[in-house]
Structure formats: C-alpha cells, structure tokens
CSV table of C-alpha atoms in Angstrom, one decimal:
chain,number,residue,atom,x,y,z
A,1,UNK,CA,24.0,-29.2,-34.3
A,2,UNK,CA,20.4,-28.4,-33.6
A,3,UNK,CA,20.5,-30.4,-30.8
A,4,UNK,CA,23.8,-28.5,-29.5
A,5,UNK,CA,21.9,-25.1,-29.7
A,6,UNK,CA,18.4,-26.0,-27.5
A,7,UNK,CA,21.1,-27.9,-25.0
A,8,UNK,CA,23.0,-24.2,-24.7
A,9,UNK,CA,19.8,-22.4,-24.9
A,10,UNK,CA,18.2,-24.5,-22.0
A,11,UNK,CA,21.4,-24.4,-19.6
A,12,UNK,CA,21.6,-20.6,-20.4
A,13,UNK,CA,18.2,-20.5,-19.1
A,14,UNK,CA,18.7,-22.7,-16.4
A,15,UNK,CA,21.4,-20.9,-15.2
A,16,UNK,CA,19.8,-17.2,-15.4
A,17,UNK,CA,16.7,-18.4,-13.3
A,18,UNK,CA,19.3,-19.9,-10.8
A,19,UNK,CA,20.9,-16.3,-10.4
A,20,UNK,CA,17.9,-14.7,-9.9
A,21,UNK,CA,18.5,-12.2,-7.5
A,22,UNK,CA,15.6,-9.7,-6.1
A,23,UNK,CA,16.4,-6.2,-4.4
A,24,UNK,CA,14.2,-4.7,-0.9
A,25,UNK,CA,12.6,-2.0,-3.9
A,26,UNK,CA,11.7,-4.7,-6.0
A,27,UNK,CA,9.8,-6.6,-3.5
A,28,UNK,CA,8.1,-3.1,-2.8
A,29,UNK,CA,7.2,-2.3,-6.0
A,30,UNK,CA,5.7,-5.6,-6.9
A,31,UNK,CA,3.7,-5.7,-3.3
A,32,UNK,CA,2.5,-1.8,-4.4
A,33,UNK,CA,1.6,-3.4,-8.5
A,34,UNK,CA,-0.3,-7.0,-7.4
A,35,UNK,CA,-1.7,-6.6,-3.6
A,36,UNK,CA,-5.3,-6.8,-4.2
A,37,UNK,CA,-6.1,-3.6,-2.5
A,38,UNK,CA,-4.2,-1.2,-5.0
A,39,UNK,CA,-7.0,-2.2,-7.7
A,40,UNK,CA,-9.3,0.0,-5.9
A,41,UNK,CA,-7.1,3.1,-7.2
A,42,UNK,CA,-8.2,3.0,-11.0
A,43,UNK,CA,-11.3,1.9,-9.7
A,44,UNK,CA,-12.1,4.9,-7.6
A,45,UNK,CA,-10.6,7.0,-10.6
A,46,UNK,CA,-13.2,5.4,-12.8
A,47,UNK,CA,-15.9,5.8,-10.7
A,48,UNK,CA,-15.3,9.2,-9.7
A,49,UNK,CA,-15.1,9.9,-14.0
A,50,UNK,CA,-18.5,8.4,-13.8
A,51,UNK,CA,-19.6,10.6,-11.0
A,52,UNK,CA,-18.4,14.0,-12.5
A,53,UNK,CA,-20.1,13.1,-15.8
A,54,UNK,CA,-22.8,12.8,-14.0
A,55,UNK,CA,-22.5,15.8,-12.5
A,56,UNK,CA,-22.1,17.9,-15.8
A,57,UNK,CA,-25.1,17.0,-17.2
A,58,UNK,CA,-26.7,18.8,-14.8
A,59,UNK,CA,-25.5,22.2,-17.5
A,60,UNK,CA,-27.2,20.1,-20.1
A,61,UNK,CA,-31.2,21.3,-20.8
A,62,UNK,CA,-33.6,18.9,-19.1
A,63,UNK,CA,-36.7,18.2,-21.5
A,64,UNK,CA,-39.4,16.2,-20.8
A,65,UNK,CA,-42.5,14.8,-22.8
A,66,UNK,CA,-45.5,15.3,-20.4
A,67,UNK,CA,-49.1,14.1,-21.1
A,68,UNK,CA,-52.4,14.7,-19.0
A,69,UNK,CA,-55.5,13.7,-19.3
A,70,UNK,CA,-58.2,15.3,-16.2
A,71,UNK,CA,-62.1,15.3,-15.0
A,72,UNK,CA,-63.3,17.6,-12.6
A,73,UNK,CA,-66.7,17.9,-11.2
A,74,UNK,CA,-66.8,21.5,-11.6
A,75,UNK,CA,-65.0,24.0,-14.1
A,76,UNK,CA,-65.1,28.1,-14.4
A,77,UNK,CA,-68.0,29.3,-15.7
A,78,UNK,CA,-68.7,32.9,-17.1
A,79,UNK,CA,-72.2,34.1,-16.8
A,80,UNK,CA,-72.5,35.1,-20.4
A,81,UNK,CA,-74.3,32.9,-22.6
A,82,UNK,CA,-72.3,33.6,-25.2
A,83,UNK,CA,-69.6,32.4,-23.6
A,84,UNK,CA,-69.3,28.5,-23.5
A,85,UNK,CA,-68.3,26.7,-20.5
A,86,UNK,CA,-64.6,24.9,-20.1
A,87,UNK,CA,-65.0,21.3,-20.6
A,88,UNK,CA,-64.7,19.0,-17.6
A,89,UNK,CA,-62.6,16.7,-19.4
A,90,UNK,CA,-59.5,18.3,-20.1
A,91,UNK,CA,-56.4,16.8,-22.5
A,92,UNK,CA,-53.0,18.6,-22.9
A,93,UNK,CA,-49.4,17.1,-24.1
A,94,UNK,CA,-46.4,19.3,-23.7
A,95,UNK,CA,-42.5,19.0,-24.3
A,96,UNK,CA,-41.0,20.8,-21.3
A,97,UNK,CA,-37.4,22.1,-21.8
A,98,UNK,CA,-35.5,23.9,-18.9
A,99,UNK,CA,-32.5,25.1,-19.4
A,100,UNK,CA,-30.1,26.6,-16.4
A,101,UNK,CA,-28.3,29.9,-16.3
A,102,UNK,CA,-26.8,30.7,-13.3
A,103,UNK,CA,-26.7,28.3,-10.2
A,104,UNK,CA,-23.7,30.0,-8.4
A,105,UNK,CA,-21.2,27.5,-9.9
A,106,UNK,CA,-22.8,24.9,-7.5
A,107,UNK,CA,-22.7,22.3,-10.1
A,108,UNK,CA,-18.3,23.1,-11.0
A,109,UNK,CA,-18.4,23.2,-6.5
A,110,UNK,CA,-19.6,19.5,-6.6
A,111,UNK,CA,-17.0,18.6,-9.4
A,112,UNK,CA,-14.4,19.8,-7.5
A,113,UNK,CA,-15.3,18.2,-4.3
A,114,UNK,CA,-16.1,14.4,-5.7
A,115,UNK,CA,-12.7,15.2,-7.1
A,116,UNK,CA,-10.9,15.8,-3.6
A,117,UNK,CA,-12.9,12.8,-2.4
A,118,UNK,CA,-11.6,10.7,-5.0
A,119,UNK,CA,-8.0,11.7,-3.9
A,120,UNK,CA,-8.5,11.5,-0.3
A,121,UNK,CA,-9.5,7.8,-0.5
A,122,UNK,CA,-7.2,6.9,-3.1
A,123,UNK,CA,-4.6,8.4,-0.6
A,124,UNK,CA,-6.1,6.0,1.9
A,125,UNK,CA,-5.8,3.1,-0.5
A,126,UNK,CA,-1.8,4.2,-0.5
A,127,UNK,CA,-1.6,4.5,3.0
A,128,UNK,CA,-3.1,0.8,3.6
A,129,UNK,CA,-0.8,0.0,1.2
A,130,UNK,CA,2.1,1.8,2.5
A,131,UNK,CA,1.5,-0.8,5.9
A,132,UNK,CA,3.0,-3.9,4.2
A,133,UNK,CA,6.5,-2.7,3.5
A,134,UNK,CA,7.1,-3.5,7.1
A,135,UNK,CA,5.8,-7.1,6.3
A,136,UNK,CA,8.2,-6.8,3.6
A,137,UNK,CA,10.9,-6.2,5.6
A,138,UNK,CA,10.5,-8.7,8.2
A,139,UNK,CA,10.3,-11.5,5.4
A,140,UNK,CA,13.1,-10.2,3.3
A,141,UNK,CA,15.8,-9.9,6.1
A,142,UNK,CA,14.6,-13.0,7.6
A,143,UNK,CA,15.3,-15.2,4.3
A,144,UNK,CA,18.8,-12.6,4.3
A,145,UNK,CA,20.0,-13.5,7.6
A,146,UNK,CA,19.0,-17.7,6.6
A,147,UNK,CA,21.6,-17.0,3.2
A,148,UNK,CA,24.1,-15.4,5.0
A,149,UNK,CA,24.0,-18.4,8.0
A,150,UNK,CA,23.8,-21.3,4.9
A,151,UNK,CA,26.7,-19.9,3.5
A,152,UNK,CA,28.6,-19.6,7.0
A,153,UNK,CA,27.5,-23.5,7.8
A,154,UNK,CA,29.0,-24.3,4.0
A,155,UNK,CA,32.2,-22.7,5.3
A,156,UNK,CA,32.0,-24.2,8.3
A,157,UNK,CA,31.5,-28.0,6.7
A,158,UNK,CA,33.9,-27.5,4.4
A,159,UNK,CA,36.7,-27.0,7.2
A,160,UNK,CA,35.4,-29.5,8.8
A,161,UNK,CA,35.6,-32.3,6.5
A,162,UNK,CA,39.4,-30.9,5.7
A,163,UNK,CA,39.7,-31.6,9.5
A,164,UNK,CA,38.3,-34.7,9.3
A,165,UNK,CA,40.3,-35.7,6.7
A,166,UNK,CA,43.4,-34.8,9.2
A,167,UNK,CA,42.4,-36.8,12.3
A,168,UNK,CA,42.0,-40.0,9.8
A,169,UNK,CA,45.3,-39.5,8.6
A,170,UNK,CA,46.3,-38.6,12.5
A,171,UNK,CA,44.5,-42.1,13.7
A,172,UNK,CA,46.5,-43.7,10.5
A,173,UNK,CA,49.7,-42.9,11.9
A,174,UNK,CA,48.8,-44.1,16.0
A,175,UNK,CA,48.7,-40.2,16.4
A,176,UNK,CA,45.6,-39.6,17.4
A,177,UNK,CA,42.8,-41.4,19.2
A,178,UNK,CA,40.1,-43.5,16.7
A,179,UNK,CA,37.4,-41.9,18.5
A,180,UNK,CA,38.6,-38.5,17.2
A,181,UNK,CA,36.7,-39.2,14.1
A,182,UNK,CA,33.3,-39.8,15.3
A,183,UNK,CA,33.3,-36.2,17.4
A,184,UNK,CA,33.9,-34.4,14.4
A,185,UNK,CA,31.5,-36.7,12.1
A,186,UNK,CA,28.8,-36.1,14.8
A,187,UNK,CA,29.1,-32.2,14.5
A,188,UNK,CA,28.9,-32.9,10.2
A,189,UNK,CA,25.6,-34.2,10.8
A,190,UNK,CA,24.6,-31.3,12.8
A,191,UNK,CA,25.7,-29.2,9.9
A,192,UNK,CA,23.6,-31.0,7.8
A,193,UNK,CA,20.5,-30.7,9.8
A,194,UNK,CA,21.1,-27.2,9.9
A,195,UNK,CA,21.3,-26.7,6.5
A,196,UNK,CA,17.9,-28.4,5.9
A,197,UNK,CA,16.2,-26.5,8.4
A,198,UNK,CA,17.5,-23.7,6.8
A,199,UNK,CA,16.3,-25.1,3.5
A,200,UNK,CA,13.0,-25.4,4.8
A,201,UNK,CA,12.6,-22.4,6.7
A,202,UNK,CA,13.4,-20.8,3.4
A,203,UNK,CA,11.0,-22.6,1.4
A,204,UNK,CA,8.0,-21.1,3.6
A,205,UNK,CA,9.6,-17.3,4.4
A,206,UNK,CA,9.9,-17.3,0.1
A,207,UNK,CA,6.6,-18.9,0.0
A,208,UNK,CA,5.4,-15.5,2.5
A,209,UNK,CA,7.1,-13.3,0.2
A,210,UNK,CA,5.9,-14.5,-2.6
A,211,UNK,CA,2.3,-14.3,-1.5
A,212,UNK,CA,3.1,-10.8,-0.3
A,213,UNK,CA,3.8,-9.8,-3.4
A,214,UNK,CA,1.5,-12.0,-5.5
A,215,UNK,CA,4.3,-13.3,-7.7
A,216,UNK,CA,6.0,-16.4,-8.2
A,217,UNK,CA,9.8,-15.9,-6.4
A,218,UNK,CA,12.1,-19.2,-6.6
A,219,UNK,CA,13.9,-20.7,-3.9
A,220,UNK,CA,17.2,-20.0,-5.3
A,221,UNK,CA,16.4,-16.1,-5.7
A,222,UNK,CA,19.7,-14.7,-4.4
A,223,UNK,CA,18.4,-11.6,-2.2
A,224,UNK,CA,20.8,-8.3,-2.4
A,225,UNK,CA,21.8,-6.9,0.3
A,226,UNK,CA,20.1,-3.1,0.4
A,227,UNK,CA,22.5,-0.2,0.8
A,228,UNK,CA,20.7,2.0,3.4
A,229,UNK,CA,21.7,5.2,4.3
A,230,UNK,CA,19.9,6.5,7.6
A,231,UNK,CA,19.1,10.1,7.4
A,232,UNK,CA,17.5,11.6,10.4
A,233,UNK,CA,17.3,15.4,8.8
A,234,UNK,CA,14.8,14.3,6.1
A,235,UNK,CA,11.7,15.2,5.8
A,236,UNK,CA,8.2,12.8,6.5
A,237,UNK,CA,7.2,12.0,3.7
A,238,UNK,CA,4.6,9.4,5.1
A,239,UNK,CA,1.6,9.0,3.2
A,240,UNK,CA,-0.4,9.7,5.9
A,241,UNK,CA,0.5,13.1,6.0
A,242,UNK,CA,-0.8,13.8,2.4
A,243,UNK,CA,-4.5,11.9,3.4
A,244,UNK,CA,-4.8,14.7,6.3
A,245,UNK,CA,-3.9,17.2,4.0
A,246,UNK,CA,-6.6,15.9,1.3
A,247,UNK,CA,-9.5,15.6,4.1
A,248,UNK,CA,-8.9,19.2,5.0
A,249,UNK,CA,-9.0,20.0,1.3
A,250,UNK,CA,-12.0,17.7,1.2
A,251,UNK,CA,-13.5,20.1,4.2
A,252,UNK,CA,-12.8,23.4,2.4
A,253,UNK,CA,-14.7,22.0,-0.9
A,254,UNK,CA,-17.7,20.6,1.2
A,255,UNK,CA,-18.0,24.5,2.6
A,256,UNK,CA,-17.5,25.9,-1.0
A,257,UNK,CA,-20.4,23.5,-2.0
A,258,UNK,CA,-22.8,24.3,1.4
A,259,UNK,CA,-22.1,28.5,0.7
A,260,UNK,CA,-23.0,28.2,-3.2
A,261,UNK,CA,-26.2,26.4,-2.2
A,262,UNK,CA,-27.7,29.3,-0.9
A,263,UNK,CA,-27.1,31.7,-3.9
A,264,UNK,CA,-29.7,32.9,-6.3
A,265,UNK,CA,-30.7,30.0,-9.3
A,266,UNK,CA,-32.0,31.2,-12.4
A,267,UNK,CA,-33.5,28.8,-15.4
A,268,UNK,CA,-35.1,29.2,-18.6
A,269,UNK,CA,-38.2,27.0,-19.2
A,270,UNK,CA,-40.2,26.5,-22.1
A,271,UNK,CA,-43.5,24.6,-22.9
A,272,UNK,CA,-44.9,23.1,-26.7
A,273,UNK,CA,-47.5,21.0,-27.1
A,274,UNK,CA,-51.0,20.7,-28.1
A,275,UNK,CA,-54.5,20.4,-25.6
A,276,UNK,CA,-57.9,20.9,-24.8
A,277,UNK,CA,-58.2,23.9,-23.8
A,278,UNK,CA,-54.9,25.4,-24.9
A,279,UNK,CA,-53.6,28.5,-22.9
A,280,UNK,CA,-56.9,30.1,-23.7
A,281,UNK,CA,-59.3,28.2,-21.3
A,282,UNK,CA,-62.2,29.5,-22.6
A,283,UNK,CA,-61.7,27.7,-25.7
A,284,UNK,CA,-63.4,24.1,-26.1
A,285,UNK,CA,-61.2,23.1,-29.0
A,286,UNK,CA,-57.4,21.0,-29.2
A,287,UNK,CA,-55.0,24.3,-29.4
A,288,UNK,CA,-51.2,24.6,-29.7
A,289,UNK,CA,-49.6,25.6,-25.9
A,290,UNK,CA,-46.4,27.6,-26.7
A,291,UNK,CA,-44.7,29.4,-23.7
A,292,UNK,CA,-40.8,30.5,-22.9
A,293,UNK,CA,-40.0,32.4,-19.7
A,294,UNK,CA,-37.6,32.5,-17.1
A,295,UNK,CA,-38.0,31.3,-13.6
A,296,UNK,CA,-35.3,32.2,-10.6
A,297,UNK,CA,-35.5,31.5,-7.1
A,298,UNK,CA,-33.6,32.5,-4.0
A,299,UNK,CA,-34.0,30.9,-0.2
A,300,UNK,CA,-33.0,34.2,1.7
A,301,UNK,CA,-33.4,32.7,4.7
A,302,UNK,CA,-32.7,29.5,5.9
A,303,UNK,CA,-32.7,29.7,9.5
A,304,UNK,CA,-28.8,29.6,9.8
A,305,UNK,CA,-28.2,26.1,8.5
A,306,UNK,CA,-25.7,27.3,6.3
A,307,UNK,CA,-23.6,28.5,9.5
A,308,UNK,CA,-24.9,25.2,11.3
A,309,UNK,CA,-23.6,23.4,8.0
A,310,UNK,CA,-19.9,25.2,8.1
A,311,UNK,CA,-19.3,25.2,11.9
A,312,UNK,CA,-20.1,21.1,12.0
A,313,UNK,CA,-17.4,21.4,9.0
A,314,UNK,CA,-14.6,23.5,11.1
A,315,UNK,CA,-14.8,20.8,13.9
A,316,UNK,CA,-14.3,17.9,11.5
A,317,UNK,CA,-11.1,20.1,10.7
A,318,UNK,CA,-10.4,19.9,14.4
A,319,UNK,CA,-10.4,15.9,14.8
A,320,UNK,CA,-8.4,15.7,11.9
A,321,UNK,CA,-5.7,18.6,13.2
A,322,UNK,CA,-5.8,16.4,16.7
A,323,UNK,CA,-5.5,13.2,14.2
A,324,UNK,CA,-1.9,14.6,12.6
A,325,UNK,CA,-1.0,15.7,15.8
A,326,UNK,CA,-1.2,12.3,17.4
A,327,UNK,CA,0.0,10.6,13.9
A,328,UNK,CA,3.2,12.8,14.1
A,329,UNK,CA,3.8,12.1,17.7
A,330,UNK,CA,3.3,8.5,18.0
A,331,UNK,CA,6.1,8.3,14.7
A,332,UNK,CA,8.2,10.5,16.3
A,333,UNK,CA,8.6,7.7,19.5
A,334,UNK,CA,9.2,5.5,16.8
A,335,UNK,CA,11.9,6.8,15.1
A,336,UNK,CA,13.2,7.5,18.2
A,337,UNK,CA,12.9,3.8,18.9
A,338,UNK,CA,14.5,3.3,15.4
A,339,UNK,CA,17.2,5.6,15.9
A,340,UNK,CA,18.1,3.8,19.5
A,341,UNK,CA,18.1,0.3,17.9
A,342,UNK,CA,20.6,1.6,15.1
A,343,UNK,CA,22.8,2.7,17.1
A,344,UNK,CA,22.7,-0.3,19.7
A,345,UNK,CA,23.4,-2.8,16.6
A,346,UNK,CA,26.4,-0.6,15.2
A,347,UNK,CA,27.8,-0.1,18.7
A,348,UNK,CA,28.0,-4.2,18.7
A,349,UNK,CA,28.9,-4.6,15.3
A,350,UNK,CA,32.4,-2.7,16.5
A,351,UNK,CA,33.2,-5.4,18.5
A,352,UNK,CA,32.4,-8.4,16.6
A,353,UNK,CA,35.1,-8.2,14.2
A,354,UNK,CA,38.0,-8.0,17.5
A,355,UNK,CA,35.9,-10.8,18.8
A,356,UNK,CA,36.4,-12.7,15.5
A,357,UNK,CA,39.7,-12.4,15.7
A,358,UNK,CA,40.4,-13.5,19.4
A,359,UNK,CA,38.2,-16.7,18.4
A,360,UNK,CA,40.7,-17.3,15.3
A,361,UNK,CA,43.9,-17.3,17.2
A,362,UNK,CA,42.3,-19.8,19.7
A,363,UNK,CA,41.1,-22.1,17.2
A,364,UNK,CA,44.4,-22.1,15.4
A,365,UNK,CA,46.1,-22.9,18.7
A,366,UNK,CA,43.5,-25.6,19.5
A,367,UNK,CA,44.3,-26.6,16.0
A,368,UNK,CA,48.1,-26.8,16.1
A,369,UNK,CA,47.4,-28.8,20.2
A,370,UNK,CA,45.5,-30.9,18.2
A,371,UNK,CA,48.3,-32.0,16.0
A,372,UNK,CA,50.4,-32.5,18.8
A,373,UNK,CA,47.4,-34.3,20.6
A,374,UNK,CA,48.1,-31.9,23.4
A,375,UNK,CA,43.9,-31.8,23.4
A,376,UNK,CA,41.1,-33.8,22.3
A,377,UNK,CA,39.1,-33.3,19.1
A,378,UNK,CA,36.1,-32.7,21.6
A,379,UNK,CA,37.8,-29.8,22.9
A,380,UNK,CA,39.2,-28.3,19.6
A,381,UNK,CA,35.2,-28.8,18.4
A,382,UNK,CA,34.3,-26.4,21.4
A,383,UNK,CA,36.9,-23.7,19.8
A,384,UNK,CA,36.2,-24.2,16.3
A,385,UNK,CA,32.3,-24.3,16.9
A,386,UNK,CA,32.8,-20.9,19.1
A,387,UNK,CA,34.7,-19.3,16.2
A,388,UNK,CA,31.3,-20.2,13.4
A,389,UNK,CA,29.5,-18.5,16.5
A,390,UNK,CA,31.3,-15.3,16.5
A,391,UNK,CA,30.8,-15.4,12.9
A,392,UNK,CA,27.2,-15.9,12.6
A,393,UNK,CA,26.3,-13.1,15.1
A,394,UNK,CA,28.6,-11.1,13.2
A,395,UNK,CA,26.2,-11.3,10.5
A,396,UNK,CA,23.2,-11.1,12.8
A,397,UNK,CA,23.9,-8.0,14.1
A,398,UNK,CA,24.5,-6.7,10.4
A,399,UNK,CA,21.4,-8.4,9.1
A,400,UNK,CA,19.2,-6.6,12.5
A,401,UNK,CA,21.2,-3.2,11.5
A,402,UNK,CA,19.9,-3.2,8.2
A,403,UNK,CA,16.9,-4.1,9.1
A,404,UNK,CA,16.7,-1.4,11.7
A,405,UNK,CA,17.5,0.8,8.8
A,406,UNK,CA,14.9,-0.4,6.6
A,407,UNK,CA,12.3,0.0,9.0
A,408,UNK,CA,13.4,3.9,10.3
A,409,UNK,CA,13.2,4.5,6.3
A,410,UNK,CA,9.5,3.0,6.2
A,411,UNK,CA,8.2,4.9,9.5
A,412,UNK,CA,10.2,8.3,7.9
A,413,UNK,CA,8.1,7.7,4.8
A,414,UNK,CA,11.6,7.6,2.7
C-alpha cells in the first residue's frame, strides 16, 4: 500500500512539472526579481540610509579632546617686577564641544537631495531593466511560434501515416502504384527531421530564456498565449519618463542646497580643561580653562558663485528637457512603426483563413483523384504539403501579430 501511494505521489508530480505552463508577465517578473542588475536597487537604498545618517550627525554636538604642549623663544613680558614672566613652555588640555544652531536647514537640503539622487539612479537601474522585456519577447514568441509549428507537423504526420496506411492497402488491391508508398514515407521522414530541429531549436531558445530570467524553465513548459489588447490612447508610462522627471527634481534640490550655503551659520562652542597658564596668562601655575560662547559667521559676498552655481544648474535642466524631447520623439516613430506592423499582420491574417480553406477543397480533391488514381501520390503530396503551409503561416502571422503587440505595449511603457 505504501508503495501504491509514493508511485501516485511521483506520477502526480511527474505530471504537474510536465504541464508547466509560463505566461509573457511571468517571464517579466522573474527577469525584473533575478537579473543581476536589479540588486543594485536595495543596494542604493542601503547606501543612501547610510549616507543620510551620516548626514544627521552633522545636528549632533561635535567634541573633541585636544592636548598641547609649546616652547617659544620669546613670551609677553610686563615691566613690573612684581609681575612674573609667562613661561616659555606652555601645557594646556581641553575638551572642545560645539554645538550647531542654525545653519539654514543646509544639513535637512543635503538629506533631501542624496534622497532624490538615490531615486534618480534607482529609476535608472528600472530603466536598464525595463530594456530586456524586448529580449523577452523575442525569445518567448520564438519558442511560441516552434509549439504552435510541432503541433501543426504532429497533425500533419498523423494524416500522413492514415494516408499511408491507404496507398498500402491501394497497392494491395493492384490499385495503386508500389512506388506510391515510398513518396509519402519520404515526406514522414521529413516530418521527423523537422520535429527534431524543432526540438533542438527549443532546447537552446528555453535555455536563452531561462538565462534571461535566471531560473530553471523545462523543455516541456507549455507557453500561454498572451491576450494583448493594443491601445493607442494610453498614456507613456515609460520608465524613462519618470528618470527625467527625478534629474530635474535632482536639479531643483542641488539649487535648494547651493542657496542655503550662503546663509548665516551660528554655533555654540565651549572649552574645559586644565593648563599652564590657564586663561589668565599671567599666571605660572596649571589652572582650570572654562569658556562657553557663541560663534556665527556669514560670507556676504562671494563673488557671484552662487548665481555661477544656479545658472550651470538651469542648463543641465536644458540638456535634460532636449533629452525627453528626443526620448519622446524617437518612441513616437516607433510606435508608429508598431502601429504599421499591427496592422500589416492583421490585414494578412484576414485572408489566411479563405486561403485555408481553398487549400482544403484542393487537397480533398487531390485526395478523392488519388483514390481513383486519377493522379500520383507525388502530386497529391504537393497539395497536401501546400495545405500544412497555409496552415503554418496562419500561425505565423498570429504569432508576428502578437508579437507586434507585445512589443508596441513595451515601447508604450504599458
């Protein structure tokens, strides 16, 4: 009984991995999760966390644990002889502490612009990510257009072996010629080579995609046909759009930062500590230092590198505003291109079915001629291969529409 269960267990299994099947998102989303690149997101989150901490401490007081020892050759003196000379050895050890009050908000203006950084090459790590889905899409309707031919070329053997079963009985009977046979067992063979380049060719497109998408994605993974639904009013929703638009951002918080460097600073400082002399120089003797005060500076002038600073910033914004511009216009061609190619394949795709049909009248003719051996199997084969033709551009021209879609969907940004 035991053994009964891990049998059914194990053809259960066997039979889920064999009907695997794998959607166009899925193969995006896995390409988006493993390619090596989209690490660099968290990363540049994590460093940029890093960064702003950094940042903040500038709020924090700043102390420091000075010591100094100095000669001199010559000290003030004080012509009083009561007075004693300062020593020309001089000692002193001090714990500095300065604290700032007001720096303009430069420090919260440097926050906010490692932040916009941070986004706008994240957003560039999306965008080079965004590139593979056409690599995505050649590879997934190329190993859809091979399953849709391998299961054509399995229709077509299977007739074909019915028909050879026919001309044997045929060259039974006297009715038809023994050569008959070998015509038809000829174009089985081709089937079969077909079918193993297909296998092939499949083997290293699934091999592509699985590298792609750095995962493990069987041969026998059934791929589902994407329902795409062109639509040319939506909006762009490239990613490229959103990296201009955090550069700019990016430009706006580097002027923020130049204009709050040249505002008033004001700190609090305060000195403890012990040396010879103390604050009273005249005093030969070790001596507590003690002293708290407030220090604030201010660059009134700085020769107009603030406006050199800003203007060198406005002209970055113009290379990026010429960048969208040529972003948006070189997309726009191709969506045009797109939207010509989708049309082209459904306007053929009309008359392949009508063409389908006029090929399956002739081959039922050729068919019933052959019967009466009005014709020869060669010439039936020319009928009956032209029919699996039809056929197979039939699902060509659906597999390059799709694909057509896919791709107008990509360069839209949908």
């Amino acid at each position: 009984m035991k053994r009964i269960v891990i049998m059914s267990f194990l053809l259960a299994t066997f039979y889920a991995n064999a009907q695997q099947s794998l959607t166009l998102e899925d193969c995006y989303a896995l390409s988006n999760k493993n390619y090596p690149i989209a690490k660099q997101i968290g990363l540049l989150q994590q460093k940029s966390d890093y960064e702003v901490e950094a940042l903040q401490t500038g709020k924090l007081p700043k102390i420091d644990l000075v010591a100094q020892s100095t000669y001199q050759n010559q000290v003030t003196s004080v012509p009083i002889q009561t007075i004693q000379s300062v020593n020309k050895d001089q000692y002193r050890a001090t714990l500095d502490v300065n604290q700032l009050i007001y720096n303009g908000g430069l420090i919260d203006a440097n926050t906010k612009l490692k932040e916009t950084q941070t986004k706008t090459q994240q957003q560039q790590v999306e965008v080079n990510l965004y590139q593979i889905k056409s690599r995505v899409n050649q590879l997934f309707f190329s190993i859809l257009l091979l399953q849709e031919r391998k299961e054509l070329l399995i229709s077509k053997q299977e007739q074909l072996v019915s028909k050879i079963k026919e001309v044997n009985a045929g060259i039974k009977y006297g009715a038809i010629l023994p050569a008959s046979e070998k015509v038809l067992e000829a174009e089985n063979l081709k089937i079969k080579q077909q079918l193993s380049e297909i296998q092939f060719d499949k083997k290293r497109l699934f091999e592509n995609l699985s590298s792609l998408t750095f995962t493990t994605i069987s041969e026998t993974t059934i791929l589902q046909q994407p329902i795409l639904i062109t639509q040319e009013t939506a909006a762009n929703n490239r990613p490229e759009l959103k990296y201009f638009e955090f550069q700019n951002q990016q430009i706006e918080a580097s002027k923020t930062v130049i204009s709050k460097n040249n505002l008033p600073k004001i700190n609090a400082f305060g000195n403890a500590g012990y040396g010879n002399p103390g604050l009273n120089m005249i005093d030969n003797s070790f001596q507590p230092i003690l002293m708290v005060g407030l220090r604030a500076n201010w660059n009134v002038f700085d020769w107009n590198k603030l406006k050199a600073e800003k203007d060198a910033l406005s002209v970055s914004a113009d290379i990026i505003a010429t960048e969208k511009e040529t972003f948006l216009l070189n997309n726009s061609l191709q969506l045009q291109e797109m939207s010509n190619e989708i049309q082209k394949s459904e306007e053929i795709i009309k008359t392949d079915s009508e063409i389908i049909d006029l090929r399956e009248y002739v081959e039922k003719s050729a068919n019933s001629q052959l019967k009466n051996g009005v014709i020869t199997t060669s010439e039936y084969l020319v009928e009956f291969t032209n029919l699996y033709e039809a056929k197979t551009n039939q699902k060509l021209h659906e597999i390059q529409l799709a694909l057509a879609k896919a791709n107008y969907q990509v360069v839209k940004g949908n």
